[in-house]
Short mmCIF file of C-alpha atoms in Angstrom, two decimals:
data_model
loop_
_atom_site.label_atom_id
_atom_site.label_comp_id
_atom_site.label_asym_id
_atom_site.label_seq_id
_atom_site.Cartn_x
_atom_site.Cartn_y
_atom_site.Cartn_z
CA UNK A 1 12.41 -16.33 -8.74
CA UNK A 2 14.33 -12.72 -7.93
CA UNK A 3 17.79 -13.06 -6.85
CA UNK A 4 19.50 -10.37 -5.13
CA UNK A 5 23.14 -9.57 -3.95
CA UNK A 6 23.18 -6.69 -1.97
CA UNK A 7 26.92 -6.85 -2.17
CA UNK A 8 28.55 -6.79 -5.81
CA UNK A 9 30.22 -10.45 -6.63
CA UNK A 10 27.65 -13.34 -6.77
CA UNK A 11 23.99 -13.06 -7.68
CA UNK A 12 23.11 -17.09 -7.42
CA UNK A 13 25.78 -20.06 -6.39
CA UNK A 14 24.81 -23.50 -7.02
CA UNK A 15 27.13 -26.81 -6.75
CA UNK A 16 29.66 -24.68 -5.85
CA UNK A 17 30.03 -22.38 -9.00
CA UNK A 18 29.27 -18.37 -8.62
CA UNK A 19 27.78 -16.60 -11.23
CA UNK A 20 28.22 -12.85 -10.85
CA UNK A 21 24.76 -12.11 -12.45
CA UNK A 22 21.51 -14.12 -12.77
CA UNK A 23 22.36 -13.67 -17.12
CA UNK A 24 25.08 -15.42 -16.59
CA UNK A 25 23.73 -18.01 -14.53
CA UNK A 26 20.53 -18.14 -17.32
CA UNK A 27 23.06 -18.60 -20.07
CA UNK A 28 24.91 -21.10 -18.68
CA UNK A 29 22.13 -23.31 -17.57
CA UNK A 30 19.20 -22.38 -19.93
CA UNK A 31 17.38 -21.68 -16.32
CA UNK A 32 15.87 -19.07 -15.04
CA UNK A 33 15.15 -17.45 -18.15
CA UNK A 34 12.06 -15.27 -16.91
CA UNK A 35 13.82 -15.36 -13.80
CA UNK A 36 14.70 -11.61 -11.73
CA UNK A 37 18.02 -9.72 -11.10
CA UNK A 38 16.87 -6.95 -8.44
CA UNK A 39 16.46 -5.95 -5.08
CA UNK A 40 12.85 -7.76 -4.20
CA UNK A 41 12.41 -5.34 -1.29
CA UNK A 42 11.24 -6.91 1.43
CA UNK A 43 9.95 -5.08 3.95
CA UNK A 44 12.31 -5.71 7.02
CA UNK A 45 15.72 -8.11 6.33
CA UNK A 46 16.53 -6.94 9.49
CA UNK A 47 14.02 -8.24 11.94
CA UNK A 48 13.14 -11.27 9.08
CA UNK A 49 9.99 -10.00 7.73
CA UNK A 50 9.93 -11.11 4.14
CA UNK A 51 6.50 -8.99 3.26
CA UNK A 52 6.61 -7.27 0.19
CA UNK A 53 7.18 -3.57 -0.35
CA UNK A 54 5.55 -1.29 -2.44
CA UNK A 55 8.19 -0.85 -5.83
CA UNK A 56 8.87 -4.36 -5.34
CA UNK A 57 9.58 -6.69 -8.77
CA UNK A 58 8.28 -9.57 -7.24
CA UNK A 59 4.57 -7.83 -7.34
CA UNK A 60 2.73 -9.16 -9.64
CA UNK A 61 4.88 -10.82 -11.63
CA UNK A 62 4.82 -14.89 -10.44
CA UNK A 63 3.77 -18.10 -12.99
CA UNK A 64 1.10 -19.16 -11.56
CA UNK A 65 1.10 -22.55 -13.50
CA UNK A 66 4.62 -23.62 -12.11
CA UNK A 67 4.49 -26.98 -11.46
CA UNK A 68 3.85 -26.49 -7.13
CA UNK A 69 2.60 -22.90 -6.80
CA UNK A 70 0.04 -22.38 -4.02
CA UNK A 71 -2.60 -20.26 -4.55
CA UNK A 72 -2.23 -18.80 -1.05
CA UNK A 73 1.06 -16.79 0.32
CA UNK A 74 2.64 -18.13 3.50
CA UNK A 75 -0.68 -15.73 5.62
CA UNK A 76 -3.03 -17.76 3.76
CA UNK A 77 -4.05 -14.77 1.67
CA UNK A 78 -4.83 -15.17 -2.27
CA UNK A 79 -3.72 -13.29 -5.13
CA UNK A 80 -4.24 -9.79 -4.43
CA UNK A 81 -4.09 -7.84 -7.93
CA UNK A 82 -2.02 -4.26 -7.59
CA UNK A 83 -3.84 -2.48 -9.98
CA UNK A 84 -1.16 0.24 -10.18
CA UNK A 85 1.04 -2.54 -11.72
CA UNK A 86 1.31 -4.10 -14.64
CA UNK A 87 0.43 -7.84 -14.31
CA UNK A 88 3.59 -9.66 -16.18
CA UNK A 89 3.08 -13.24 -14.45
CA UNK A 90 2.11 -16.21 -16.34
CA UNK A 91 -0.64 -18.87 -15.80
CA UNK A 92 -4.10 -18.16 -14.02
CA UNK A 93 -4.08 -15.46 -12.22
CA UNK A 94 -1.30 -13.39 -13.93
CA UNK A 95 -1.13 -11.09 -10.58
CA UNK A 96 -0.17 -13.46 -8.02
CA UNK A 97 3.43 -12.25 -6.32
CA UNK A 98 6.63 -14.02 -6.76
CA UNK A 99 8.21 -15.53 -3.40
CA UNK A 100 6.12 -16.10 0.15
CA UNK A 101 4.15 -13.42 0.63
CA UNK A 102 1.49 -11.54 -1.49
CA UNK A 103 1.91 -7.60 -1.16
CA UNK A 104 -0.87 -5.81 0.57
CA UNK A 105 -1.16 -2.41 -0.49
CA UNK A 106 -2.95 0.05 2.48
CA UNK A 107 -5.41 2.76 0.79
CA UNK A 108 -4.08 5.84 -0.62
CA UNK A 109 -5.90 8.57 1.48
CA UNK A 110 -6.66 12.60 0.08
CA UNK A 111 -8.27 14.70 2.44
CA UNK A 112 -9.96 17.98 1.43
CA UNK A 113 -11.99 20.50 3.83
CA UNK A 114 -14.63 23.39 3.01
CA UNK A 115 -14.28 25.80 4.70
CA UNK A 116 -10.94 25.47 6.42
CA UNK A 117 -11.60 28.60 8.48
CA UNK A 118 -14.21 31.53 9.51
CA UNK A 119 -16.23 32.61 12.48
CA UNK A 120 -18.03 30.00 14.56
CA UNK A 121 -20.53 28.52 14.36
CA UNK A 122 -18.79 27.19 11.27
CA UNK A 123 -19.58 24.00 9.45
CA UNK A 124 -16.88 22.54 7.56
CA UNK A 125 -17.40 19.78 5.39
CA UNK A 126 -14.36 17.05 5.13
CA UNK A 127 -14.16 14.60 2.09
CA UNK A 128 -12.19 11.77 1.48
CA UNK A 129 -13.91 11.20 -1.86
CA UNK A 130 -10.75 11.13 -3.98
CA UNK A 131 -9.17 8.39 -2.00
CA UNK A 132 -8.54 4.54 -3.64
CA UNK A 133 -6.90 1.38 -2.29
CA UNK A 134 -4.46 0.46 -5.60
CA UNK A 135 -5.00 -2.94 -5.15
CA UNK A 136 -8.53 -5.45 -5.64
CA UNK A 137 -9.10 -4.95 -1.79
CA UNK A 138 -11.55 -2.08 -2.05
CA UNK A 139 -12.09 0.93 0.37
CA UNK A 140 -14.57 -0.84 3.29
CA UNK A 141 -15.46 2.44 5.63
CA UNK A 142 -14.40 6.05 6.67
CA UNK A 143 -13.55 7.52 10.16
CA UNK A 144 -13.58 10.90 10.97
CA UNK A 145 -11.99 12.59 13.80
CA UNK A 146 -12.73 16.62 13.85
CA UNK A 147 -10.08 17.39 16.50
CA UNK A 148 -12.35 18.98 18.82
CA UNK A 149 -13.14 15.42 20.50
CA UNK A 150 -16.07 14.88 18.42
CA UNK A 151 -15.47 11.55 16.34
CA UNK A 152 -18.08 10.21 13.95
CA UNK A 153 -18.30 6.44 13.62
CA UNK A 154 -16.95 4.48 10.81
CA UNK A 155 -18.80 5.09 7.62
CA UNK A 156 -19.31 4.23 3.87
CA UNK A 157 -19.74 7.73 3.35
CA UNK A 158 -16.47 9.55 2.15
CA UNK A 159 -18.04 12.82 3.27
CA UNK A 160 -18.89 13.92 6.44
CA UNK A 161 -20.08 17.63 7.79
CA UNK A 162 -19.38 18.89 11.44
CA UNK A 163 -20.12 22.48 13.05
CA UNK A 164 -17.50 24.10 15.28
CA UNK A 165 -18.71 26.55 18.16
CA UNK A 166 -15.19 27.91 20.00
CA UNK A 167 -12.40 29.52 18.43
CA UNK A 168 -9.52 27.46 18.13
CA UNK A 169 -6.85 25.32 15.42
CA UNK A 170 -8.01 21.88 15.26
CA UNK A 171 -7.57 19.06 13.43
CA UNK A 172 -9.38 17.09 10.91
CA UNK A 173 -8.63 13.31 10.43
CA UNK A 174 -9.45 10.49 8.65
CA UNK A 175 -8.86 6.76 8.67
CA UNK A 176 -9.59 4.80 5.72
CA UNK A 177 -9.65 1.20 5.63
CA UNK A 178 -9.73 -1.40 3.17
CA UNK A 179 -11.48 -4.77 2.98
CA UNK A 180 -8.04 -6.16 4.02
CA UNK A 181 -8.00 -3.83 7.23
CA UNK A 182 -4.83 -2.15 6.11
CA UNK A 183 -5.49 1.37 7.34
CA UNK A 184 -3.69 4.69 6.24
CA UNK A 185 -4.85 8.28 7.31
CA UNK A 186 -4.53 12.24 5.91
CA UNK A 187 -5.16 15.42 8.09
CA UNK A 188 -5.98 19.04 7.28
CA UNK A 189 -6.17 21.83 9.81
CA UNK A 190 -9.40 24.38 10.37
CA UNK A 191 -8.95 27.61 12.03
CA UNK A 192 -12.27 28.89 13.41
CA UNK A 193 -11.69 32.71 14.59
CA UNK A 194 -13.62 36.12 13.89
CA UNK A 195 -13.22 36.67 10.55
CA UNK A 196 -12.15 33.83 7.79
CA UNK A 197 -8.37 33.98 7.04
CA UNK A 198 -6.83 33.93 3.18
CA UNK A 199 -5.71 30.08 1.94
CA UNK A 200 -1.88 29.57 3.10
#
């Protein structure tokens, strides 16, 4: 489990006796001894949504051969290994996420664009190539939007080439999704005028 306070005082209360941190609790007890003293981060206390965060402790980190764990979260989802984090669970698989719901991490995007300005007609080449999704829900497909109202359709590719004919600022962007269809984007500006301009 990971219990969490926000206010100092009392980390876990049960039959009426506070302990003021899950140690004490442990040592009095002999419970909870792989058990979690930290903010679990979820992702809205607020409006009640208990999904994981990215930093959270709970990531990761669950016994999976506790006597009543599910193999799927409260969504129905299975273990989803964060490859970013260490897997310090127990039991089969050692990545499954402590509490309700697994964490779902959304791809991390890098754009990069050559040229990124000269005369027209220039073609500009926009690649996504460097991008990964840091968990075992890989990349699925690429959109491209070239900011000039041309949009290519979603593709495996994580390249794509388009040719600008008018002057102008526009703006490249792309949408990468995973297999989960968590989505995240990244944008770079091309200037197409007379003569091409020195990097920023």
């Amino acid at each position: 489990n990971v219990f969490w306070n926000s206010a100092p005082g009392t980390a876990v209360k049960v039959n009426l006796v506070r302990y003021p941190t899950l140690q004490d609790y442990a040592a009095a007890t002999s419970q909870e001894a792989h058990g979690i003293g930290a903010d679990p981060l979820f992702l809205d206390t607020g409006s009640g949504d208990l999904h994981l965060s990215a930093g959270s402790p709970a990531i990761d980190a669950a016994d999976a051969g506790a006597p009543g764990f599910s193999p799927e979260d409260h969504d129905g989802r299975l273990p989803v290994d964060l490859t970013s984090v260490p897997n310090t669970g127990a039991g089969t698989p050692s990545y499954a996420d402590r509490g309700a719901y697994e964490y779902d991490a959304p791809p991390m995007v890098t754009l990069s664009v050559s040229p990124w300005s000269g005369p027209p007609p220039l073609v500009v080449t926009a690649d996504a190539s460097g991008s990964d999704d840091p968990d075992s829900t890989p990349i699925a497909f690429y959109a491209f939007d070239f900011g000039d109202g041309t949009m290519a359709d979603p593709q495996l590719d994580a390249i794509a080439t388009h040719t600008y004919g008018a002057f102008g600022t526009y703006t490249i962007t792309v949408t990468v999704t995973d297999t989960e269809g968590l989505s995240s984007i990244a944008t770079k500006s091309v200037t197409v005028s007379a003569s091409a301009l020195l990097p920023p």
